[in-house]
Coordinates of C-alpha atoms in Angstrom, one line a residue:
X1433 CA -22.9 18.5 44.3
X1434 CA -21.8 22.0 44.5
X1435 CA -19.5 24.0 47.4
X1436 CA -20.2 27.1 48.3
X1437 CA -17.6 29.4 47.2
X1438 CA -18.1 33.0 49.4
X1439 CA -18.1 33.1 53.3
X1440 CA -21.0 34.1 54.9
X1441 CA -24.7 34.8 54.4
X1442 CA -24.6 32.5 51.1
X1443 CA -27.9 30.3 51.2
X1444 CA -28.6 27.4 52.4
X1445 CA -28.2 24.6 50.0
X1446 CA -31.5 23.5 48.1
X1447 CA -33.5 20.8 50.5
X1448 CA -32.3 18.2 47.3
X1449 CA -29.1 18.5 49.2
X1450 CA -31.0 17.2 52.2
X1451 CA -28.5 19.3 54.5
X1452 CA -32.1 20.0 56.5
X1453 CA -35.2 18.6 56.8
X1454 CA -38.9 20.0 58.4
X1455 CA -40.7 17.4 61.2
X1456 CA -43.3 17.7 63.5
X1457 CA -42.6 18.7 67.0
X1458 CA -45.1 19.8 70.0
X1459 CA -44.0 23.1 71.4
X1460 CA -44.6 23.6 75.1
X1461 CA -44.3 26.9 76.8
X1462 CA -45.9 28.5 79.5
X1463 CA -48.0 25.5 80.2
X1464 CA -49.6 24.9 76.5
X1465 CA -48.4 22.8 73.9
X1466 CA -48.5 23.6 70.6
X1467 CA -48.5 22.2 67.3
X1468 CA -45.6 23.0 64.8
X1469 CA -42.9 22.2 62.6
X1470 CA -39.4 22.6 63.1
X1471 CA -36.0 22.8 60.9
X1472 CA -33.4 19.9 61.9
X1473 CA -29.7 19.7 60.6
X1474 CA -29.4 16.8 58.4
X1475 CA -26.6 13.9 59.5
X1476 CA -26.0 11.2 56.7
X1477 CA -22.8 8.5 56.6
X1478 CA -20.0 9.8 53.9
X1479 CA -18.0 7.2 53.2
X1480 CA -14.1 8.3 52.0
X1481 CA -12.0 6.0 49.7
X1482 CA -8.9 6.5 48.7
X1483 CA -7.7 5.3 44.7
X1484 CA -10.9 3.1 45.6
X1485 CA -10.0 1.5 48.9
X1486 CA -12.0 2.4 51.7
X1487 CA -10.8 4.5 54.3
X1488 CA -13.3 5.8 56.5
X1489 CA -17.0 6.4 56.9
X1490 CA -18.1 9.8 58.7
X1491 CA -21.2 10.8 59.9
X1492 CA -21.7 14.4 58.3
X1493 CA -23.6 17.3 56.9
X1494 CA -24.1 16.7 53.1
X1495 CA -22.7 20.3 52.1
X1496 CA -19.3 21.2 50.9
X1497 CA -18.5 17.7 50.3
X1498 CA -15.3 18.3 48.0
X1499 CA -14.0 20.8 50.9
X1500 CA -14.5 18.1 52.9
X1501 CA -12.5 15.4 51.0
X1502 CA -9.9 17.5 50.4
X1503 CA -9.3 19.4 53.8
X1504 CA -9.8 15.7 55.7
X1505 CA -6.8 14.5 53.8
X1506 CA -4.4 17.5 54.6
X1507 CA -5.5 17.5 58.4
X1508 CA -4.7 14.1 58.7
X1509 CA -1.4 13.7 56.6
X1510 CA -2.7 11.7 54.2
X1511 CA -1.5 14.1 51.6
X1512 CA 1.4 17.0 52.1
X1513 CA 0.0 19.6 49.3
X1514 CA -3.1 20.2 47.6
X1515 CA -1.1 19.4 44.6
X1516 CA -1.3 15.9 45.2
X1517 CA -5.2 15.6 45.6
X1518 CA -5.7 14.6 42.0
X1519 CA -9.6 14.2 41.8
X1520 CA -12.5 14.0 43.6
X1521 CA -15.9 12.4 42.8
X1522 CA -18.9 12.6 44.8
X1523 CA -21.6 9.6 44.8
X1524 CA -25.3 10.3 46.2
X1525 CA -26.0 6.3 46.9
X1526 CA -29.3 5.0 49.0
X1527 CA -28.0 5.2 52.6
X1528 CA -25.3 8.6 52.2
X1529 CA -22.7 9.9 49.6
X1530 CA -19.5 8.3 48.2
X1531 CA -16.1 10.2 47.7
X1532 CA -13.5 8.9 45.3
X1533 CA -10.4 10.7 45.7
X1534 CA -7.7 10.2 43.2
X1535 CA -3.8 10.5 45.3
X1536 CA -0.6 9.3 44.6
X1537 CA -0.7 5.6 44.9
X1538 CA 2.5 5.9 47.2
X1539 CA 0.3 8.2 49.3
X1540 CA -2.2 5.2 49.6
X1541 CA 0.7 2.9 50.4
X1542 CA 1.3 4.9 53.4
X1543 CA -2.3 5.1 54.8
X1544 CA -1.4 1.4 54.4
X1545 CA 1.1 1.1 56.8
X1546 CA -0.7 3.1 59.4
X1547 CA -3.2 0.8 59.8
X1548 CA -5.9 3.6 60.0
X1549 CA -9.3 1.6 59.0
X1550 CA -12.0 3.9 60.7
X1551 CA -14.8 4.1 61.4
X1552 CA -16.1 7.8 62.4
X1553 CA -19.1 9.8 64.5
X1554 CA -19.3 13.3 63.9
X1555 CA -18.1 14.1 67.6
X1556 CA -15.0 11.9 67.0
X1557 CA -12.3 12.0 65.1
X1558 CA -10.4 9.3 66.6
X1559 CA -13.0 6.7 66.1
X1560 CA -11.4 3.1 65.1
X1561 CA -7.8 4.2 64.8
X1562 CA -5.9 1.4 65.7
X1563 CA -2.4 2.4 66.9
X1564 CA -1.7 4.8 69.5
X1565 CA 1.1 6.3 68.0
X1566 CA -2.0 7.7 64.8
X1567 CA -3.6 9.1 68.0
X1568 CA -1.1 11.4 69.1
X1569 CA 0.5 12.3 66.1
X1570 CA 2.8 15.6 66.6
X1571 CA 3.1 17.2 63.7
X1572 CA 5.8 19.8 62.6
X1573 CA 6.0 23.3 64.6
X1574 CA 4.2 26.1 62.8
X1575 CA 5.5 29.4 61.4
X1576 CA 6.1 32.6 63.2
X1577 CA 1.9 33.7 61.8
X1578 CA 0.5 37.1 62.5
X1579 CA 0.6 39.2 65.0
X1580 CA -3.2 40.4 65.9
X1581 CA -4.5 42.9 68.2
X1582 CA -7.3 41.0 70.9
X1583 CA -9.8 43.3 69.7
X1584 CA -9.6 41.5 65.8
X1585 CA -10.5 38.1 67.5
X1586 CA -13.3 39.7 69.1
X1587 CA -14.6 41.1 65.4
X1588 CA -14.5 37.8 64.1
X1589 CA -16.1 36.6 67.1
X1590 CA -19.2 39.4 66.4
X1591 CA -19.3 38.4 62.9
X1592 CA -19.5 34.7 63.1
X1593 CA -23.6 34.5 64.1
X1594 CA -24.4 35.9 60.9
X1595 CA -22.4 33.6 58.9
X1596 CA -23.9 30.4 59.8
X1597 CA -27.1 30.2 58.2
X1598 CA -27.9 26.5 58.4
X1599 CA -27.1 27.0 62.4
X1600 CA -29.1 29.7 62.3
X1601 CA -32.3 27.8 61.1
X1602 CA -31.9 24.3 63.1
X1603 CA -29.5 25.4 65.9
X1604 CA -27.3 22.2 65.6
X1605 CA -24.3 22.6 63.6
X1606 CA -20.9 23.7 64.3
X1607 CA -18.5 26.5 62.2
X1608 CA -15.0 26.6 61.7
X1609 CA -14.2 30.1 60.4
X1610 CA -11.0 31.9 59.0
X1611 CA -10.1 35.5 59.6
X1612 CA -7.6 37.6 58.0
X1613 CA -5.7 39.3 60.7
X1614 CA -7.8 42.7 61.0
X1615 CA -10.7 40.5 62.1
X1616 CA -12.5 40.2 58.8
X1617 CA -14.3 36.5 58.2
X1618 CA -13.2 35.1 54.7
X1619 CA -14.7 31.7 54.9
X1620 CA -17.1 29.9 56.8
X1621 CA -18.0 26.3 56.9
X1622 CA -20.6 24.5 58.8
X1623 CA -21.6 20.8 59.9
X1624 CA -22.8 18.6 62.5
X1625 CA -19.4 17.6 63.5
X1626 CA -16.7 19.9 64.6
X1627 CA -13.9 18.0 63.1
X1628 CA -15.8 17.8 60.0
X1629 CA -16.5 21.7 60.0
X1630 CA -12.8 21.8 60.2
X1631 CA -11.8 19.8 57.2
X1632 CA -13.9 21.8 55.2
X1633 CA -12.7 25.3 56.0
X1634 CA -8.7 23.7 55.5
X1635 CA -10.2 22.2 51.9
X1636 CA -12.0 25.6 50.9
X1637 CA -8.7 27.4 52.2
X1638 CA -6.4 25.1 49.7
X1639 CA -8.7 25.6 46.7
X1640 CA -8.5 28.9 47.5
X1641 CA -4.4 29.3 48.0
X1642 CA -5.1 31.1 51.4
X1643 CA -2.0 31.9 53.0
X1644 CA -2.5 30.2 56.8
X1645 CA 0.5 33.3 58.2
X1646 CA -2.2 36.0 57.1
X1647 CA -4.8 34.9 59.6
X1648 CA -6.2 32.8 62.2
X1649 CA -9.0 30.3 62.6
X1650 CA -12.0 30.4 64.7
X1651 CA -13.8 27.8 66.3
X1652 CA -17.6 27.5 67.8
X1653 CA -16.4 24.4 69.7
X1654 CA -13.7 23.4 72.4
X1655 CA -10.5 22.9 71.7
X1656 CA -9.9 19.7 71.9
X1657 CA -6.7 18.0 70.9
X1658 CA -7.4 16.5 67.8
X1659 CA -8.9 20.1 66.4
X1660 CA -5.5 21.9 67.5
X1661 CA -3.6 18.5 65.8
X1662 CA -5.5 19.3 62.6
X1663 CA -5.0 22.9 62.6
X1664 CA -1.0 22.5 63.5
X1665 CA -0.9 19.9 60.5
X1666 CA -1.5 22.8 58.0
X1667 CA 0.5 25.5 59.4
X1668 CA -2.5 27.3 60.8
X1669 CA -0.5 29.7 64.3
X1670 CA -3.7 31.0 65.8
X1671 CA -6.7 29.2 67.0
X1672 CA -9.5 30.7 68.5
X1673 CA -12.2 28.8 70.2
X1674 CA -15.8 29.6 72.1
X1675 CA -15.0 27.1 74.4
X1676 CA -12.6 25.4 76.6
X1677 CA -9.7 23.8 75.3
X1678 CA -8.5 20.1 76.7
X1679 CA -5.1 19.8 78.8
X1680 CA -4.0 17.6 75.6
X1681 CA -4.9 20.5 73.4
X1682 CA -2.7 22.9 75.3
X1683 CA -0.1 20.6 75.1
X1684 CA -0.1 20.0 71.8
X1685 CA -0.7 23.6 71.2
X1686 CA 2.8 24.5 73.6
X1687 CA 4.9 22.1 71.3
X1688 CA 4.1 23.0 68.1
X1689 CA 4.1 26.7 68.7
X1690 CA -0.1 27.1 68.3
X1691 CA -1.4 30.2 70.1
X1692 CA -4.6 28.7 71.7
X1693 CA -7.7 30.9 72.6
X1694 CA -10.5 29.6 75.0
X1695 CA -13.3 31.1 76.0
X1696 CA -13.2 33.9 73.1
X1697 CA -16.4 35.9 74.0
X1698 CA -17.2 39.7 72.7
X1699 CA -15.6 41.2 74.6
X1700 CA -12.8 38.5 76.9
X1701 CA -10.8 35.6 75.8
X1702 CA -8.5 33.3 77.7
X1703 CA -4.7 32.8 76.1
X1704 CA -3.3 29.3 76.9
X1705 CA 0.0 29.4 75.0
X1706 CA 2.3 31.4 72.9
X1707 CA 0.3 35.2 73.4
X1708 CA 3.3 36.8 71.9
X1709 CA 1.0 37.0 69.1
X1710 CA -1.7 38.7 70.4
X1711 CA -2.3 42.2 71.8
X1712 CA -4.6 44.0 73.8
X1713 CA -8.1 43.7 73.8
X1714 CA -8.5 47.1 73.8
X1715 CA -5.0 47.6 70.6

């Protein structure tokens, strides 16, 4: 399994990826149907296991995979560098793919004691975690992060369509995108699952060594808490959604210093906290 290494407009994996698949449909518009065949996003289980216990099973996009592993365990603390994610090995088996990720075994230890056994769906992230206290995790306040003039979000913003090829074809997958502070994309990762999206732009920004202070992420989802949790647990200052943040996303985003974006459009965007980091739209 390989990761994609540049941003935008790199191909869609080959179809021995299975990250889509053609079926039949019946078209109907202006009152005929019509035979045809359409492009649909693929969604298998990945199952995660840690210095081989199992951790959690996802419902994902097979693409990226080792972005995946990685980014998953910085978002959710199960590691505090990229130094300490040893290994990775990814497993095609018969009903979805297998990662083995080598990590300190105290780091195991730890996922231990948080009870965390779960069980996933790619529009939850939250799925089987058993203590409330994993649920709203607050994680450290983020650095001071760039300063970026409204009309750089909005250049990321115009950019993104072009850089999501596997949305482009089946129209079903989310991006989570990172932008240097003049508005340029750098990387681009896609999948059925917001969250999942997520962990693979963090994992292809450690391999990478991308400073989070030099830019800000962008989101073609809402805001909801657990995506500004994730984002807050790596340092990233700035997020930038397409849609609406959650009133627990706000106020995670007020307490950890987060400047949340809502409704980022090509020209508008709604600031919810902290917009001492951003300018005009028009600057």
């Amino acid at each position: 399994m390989q990761s994609r290494s540049t941003l935008s407009n790199s191909p869609i994996p080959d179809d021995g990826e299975a990250v889509s698949v053609r079926r039949p449909v019946e078209r109907f518009h202006l009152g005929q149907n019509v035979h045809d065949e359409d492009w649909i996003a693929s969604e298998i289980p990945l199952a995660l296991h840690y210095n081989d216990h199992a951790h959690v099973v996802m419902m994902a996009t097979p693409m990226d995979l080792e972005d995946f592993a990685l980014g998953f365990s910085l978002s959710e603390a199960i590691i505090e560098s990229a130094e300490e994610f040893e290994s990775v090995s990814v497993h095609q088996r018969l009903e979805g793919f297998e990662l083995s990720v080598r990590i300190p075994e105290a780091r195991v230890e730890a996922i231990a004691q948080r009870q965390r056994n779960l069980s996933g769906r790619s529009s939850c992230g939250l799925c089987g975690t058993q203590q409330l206290e994993d649920v709203v995790r607050h994680p450290p306040r983020v650095g001071r992060g760039p300063m970026v003039p409204g009309a750089n979000l909005h250049r990321a913003l115009a950019a993104l369509d072009s850089a999501q090829p596997l949305n482009s074809r089946t129209g079903a997958t989310h991006a989570a995108a990172w932008a240097d502070s003049g508005g340029n994309l750098m990387l681009v990762r896609e999948d059925v699952g917001r969250h999942n999206a997520l962990d693979k732009l963090i994992g292809a920004m450690a391999k990478r060594a991308v400073a989070v202070d030099g830019g800000f992420l962008v989101l073609t989802s809402r805001a909801s808490y657990e995506m500004v949790q994730k984002a807050a647990t790596v340092g990233i200052s700035l997020v930038v959604a397409i849609s609406a943040p959650t009133a627990l996303a706000i106020h995670l985003a007020e307490s950890t210093g987060v400047t949340l974006i809502g409704f980022a459009r090509a020209t508008s965007h709604v600031i919810y906290t902290h917009p001492d980091r951003i300018g005009q739209a028009g600057s």
